[in-house]
Amino acid sequence: MGASKQDSFAAESPTNIDVKITELAGNKASNARNDSFSKSETSAVIKANAKKRSDVDHRGLVATLEALLTNREDEFERVQSKYGKLKDRCKKLLDEHDTRGNALQECESSRDLHLKIVCNILNTGIHPYATQNGMMPEEWTEESIDKIMKPLAYDALKASSGQDSEP
């Protein structure tokens, strides 16, 4: 609805129309006008002016509703765009989560394998050697294992070199 159409109706606002009707229908100073407008003609003018007023009101209401609709459509597009971005981000985060979950499973599998190997070495090699040689630590730590491994490696090297020399 352009401003020019609304401006043309502004000149014929309901109060201006009512004043004109009152002037036309009730101006007793001018008998010529009273004579020229019968009751039916006055009623027709009132109805026509009421229709114009109704058209103006409807046009204003339609313009307001169209503006509201445009605003809501713009807001809907913004929300839809934001939703799309959030949906994409969520998908990326889920993919990243899956990737990290797979990497974590691989690390846990590797850790479990290494733990089995270390436990086997401790139980079958280091622990018996430490018990035989009176070197049992109070607690198994990296340092205590190193203290036992040095003499164990030396004895193992000595034993293997002695086996090579004997036929």
Tab-separated table of C-alpha atoms in Angstrom:
chain	number	residue	atom	x	y	z
A	1	MET	CA	0.000	0.000	0.000
A	2	GLY	CA	1.683	3.185	-1.151
A	3	ALA	CA	1.665	6.401	0.804
A	4	SER	CA	-0.051	8.248	-2.055
A	5	LYS	CA	-3.233	6.166	-1.764
A	6	GLN	CA	-3.298	6.631	1.981
A	7	ASP	CA	-2.734	10.391	1.576
A	8	SER	CA	-5.737	10.670	-0.726
A	9	PHE	CA	-7.862	8.998	1.933
A	10	ALA	CA	-6.395	11.186	4.678
A	11	ALA	CA	-8.114	14.194	3.111
A	12	GLU	CA	-11.356	12.272	3.450
A	13	SER	CA	-10.756	11.164	7.038
A	14	PRO	CA	-13.815	10.047	9.005
A	15	THR	CA	-14.014	13.321	10.943
A	16	ASN	CA	-13.861	15.390	7.743
A	17	ILE	CA	-16.542	13.225	6.164
A	18	ASP	CA	-18.774	13.501	9.250
A	19	VAL	CA	-18.392	17.291	9.205
A	20	LYS	CA	-19.319	17.394	5.519
A	21	ILE	CA	-22.364	15.185	6.118
A	22	THR	CA	-23.437	17.315	9.034
A	23	GLU	CA	-22.979	20.450	6.978
A	24	LEU	CA	-24.875	18.977	4.057
A	25	ALA	CA	-27.672	17.422	6.071
A	26	GLY	CA	-28.092	19.960	8.837
A	27	ASN	CA	-27.255	23.393	7.445
A	28	LYS	CA	-30.593	25.168	7.923
A	29	ALA	CA	-29.182	28.484	6.803
A	30	SER	CA	-29.109	27.196	3.267
A	31	ASN	CA	-32.601	26.030	2.319
A	32	ALA	CA	-31.426	25.337	-1.183
A	33	ARG	CA	-29.126	22.647	0.087
A	34	ASN	CA	-31.755	21.213	2.406
A	35	ASP	CA	-34.156	21.039	-0.434
A	36	SER	CA	-31.622	19.452	-2.769
A	37	PHE	CA	-30.735	16.647	-0.315
A	38	SER	CA	-33.634	14.456	0.664
A	39	LYS	CA	-33.420	11.979	3.513
A	40	SER	CA	-32.639	9.129	1.136
A	41	GLU	CA	-29.868	11.124	-0.495
A	42	THR	CA	-28.436	12.012	2.899
A	43	SER	CA	-28.612	8.360	3.885
A	44	ALA	CA	-26.844	7.407	0.654
A	45	VAL	CA	-24.094	9.955	1.338
A	46	ILE	CA	-23.706	8.647	4.885
A	47	LYS	CA	-23.496	5.055	3.620
A	48	ALA	CA	-20.968	5.992	0.932
A	49	ASN	CA	-18.855	7.853	3.443
A	50	ALA	CA	-19.086	4.943	5.888
A	51	LYS	CA	-17.905	2.602	3.117
A	52	LYS	CA	-14.974	4.936	2.372
A	53	ARG	CA	-14.151	5.007	6.071
A	54	SER	CA	-14.394	1.206	6.178
A	55	ASP	CA	-12.160	0.905	3.105
A	56	VAL	CA	-9.609	3.197	4.727
A	57	ASP	CA	-9.734	1.169	7.933
A	58	HIS	CA	-9.404	-2.114	6.013
A	59	ARG	CA	-6.544	-0.815	3.910
A	60	GLY	CA	-4.727	0.366	7.008
A	61	LEU	CA	-5.345	-2.967	8.682
A	62	VAL	CA	-4.163	-4.861	5.597
A	63	ALA	CA	-1.017	-2.704	5.438
A	64	THR	CA	-0.337	-3.343	9.128
A	65	LEU	CA	-0.875	-7.078	8.735
A	66	GLU	CA	1.364	-7.183	5.657
A	67	ALA	CA	4.116	-5.377	7.575
A	68	LEU	CA	3.742	-7.821	10.476
A	69	LEU	CA	3.838	-10.752	8.071
A	70	THR	CA	7.011	-9.411	6.453
A	71	ASN	CA	8.614	-8.980	9.882
A	72	ARG	CA	7.643	-12.512	10.898
A	73	GLU	CA	8.935	-13.943	7.620
A	74	ASP	CA	12.261	-12.141	8.143
A	75	GLU	CA	12.430	-13.402	11.714
A	76	PHE	CA	11.581	-16.921	10.530
A	77	GLU	CA	14.403	-16.789	7.957
A	78	ARG	CA	16.861	-15.641	10.648
A	79	VAL	CA	15.771	-18.429	12.986
A	80	GLN	CA	15.908	-20.967	10.171
A	81	SER	CA	19.411	-19.800	9.214
A	82	LYS	CA	20.560	-19.987	12.833
A	83	TYR	CA	19.001	-23.465	13.132
A	84	GLY	CA	20.836	-24.592	9.982
A	85	LYS	CA	24.150	-23.316	11.338
A	86	LEU	CA	23.541	-25.010	14.690
A	87	LYS	CA	22.561	-28.232	12.932
A	88	ASP	CA	25.789	-28.167	10.882
A	89	ARG	CA	27.852	-27.433	13.990
A	90	CYS	CA	26.133	-30.253	15.865
A	91	LYS	CA	26.915	-32.668	13.015
A	92	LYS	CA	30.584	-31.589	13.051
A	93	LEU	CA	30.750	-32.013	16.818
A	94	LEU	CA	29.164	-35.462	16.607
A	95	ASP	CA	31.656	-36.478	13.908
A	96	GLU	CA	34.512	-35.146	16.036
A	97	HIS	CA	33.116	-37.001	19.042
A	98	ASP	CA	32.987	-40.236	17.045
A	99	THR	CA	36.564	-39.705	15.828
A	100	ARG	CA	37.790	-39.059	19.355
A	101	GLY	CA	35.819	-42.035	20.632
A	102	ASN	CA	37.487	-44.286	18.063
A	103	ALA	CA	40.924	-42.885	18.938
A	104	LEU	CA	40.190	-43.440	22.627
A	105	GLN	CA	39.212	-47.066	21.969
A	106	GLU	CA	42.447	-47.609	20.043
A	107	CYS	CA	44.460	-46.060	22.896
A	108	GLU	CA	42.664	-48.199	25.469
A	109	SER	CA	43.291	-51.349	23.396
A	110	SER	CA	46.957	-50.453	23.065
A	111	ARG	CA	47.185	-49.677	26.785
A	112	ASP	CA	45.542	-52.993	27.676
A	113	LEU	CA	47.987	-54.866	25.429
A	114	HIS	CA	50.980	-53.058	26.942
A	115	LEU	CA	49.652	-53.678	30.451
A	116	LYS	CA	49.417	-57.414	29.726
A	117	ILE	CA	52.975	-57.446	28.385
A	118	VAL	CA	54.340	-55.505	31.382
A	119	CYS	CA	52.447	-57.729	33.843
A	120	ASN	CA	53.768	-60.832	32.090
A	121	ILE	CA	57.361	-59.517	32.233
A	122	LEU	CA	56.937	-58.564	35.899
A	123	ASN	CA	55.350	-61.886	36.884
A	124	THR	CA	57.600	-64.206	34.876
A	125	GLY	CA	60.919	-62.361	34.946
A	126	ILE	CA	61.435	-59.431	37.244
A	127	HIS	CA	59.422	-60.590	40.281
A	128	PRO	CA	61.058	-64.036	40.503
A	129	TYR	CA	64.545	-62.530	39.990
A	130	ALA	CA	63.925	-59.874	42.671
A	131	THR	CA	62.644	-62.546	45.080
A	132	GLN	CA	65.686	-64.820	44.495
A	133	ASN	CA	68.183	-62.019	44.970
A	134	GLY	CA	66.447	-60.305	47.915
A	135	MET	CA	65.665	-57.182	45.927
A	136	MET	CA	61.844	-57.097	46.354
A	137	PRO	CA	60.697	-53.485	46.485
A	138	GLU	CA	57.971	-52.284	48.831
A	139	GLU	CA	56.193	-50.845	45.836
A	140	TRP	CA	56.586	-51.367	42.103
A	141	THR	CA	57.614	-48.087	40.526
A	142	GLU	CA	59.592	-47.156	37.469
A	143	GLU	CA	62.709	-46.619	39.620
A	144	SER	CA	62.362	-49.908	41.506
A	145	ILE	CA	61.943	-51.793	38.227
A	146	ASP	CA	65.066	-50.067	36.820
A	147	LYS	CA	67.079	-51.055	39.951
A	148	ILE	CA	66.129	-54.688	39.411
A	149	MET	CA	66.460	-54.648	35.605
A	150	LYS	CA	70.132	-53.565	35.589
A	151	PRO	CA	71.452	-56.598	37.518
A	152	LEU	CA	68.917	-58.842	35.740
A	153	ALA	CA	70.131	-57.679	32.319
A	154	TYR	CA	73.773	-58.074	33.429
A	155	ASP	CA	73.126	-61.622	34.698
A	156	ALA	CA	71.179	-62.479	31.518
A	157	LEU	CA	74.024	-61.191	29.360
A	158	LYS	CA	76.561	-63.136	31.414
A	159	ALA	CA	74.463	-66.299	31.200
A	160	SER	CA	73.975	-66.025	27.440
A	161	SER	CA	77.678	-65.387	26.812
A	162	GLY	CA	78.531	-68.394	28.944
A	163	GLN	CA	76.171	-70.588	26.923
A	164	ASP	CA	77.760	-69.504	23.658
A	165	SER	CA	81.236	-70.547	24.810
A	166	GLU	CA	80.123	-73.992	25.936
A	167	PRO	CA	79.442	-76.449	23.135
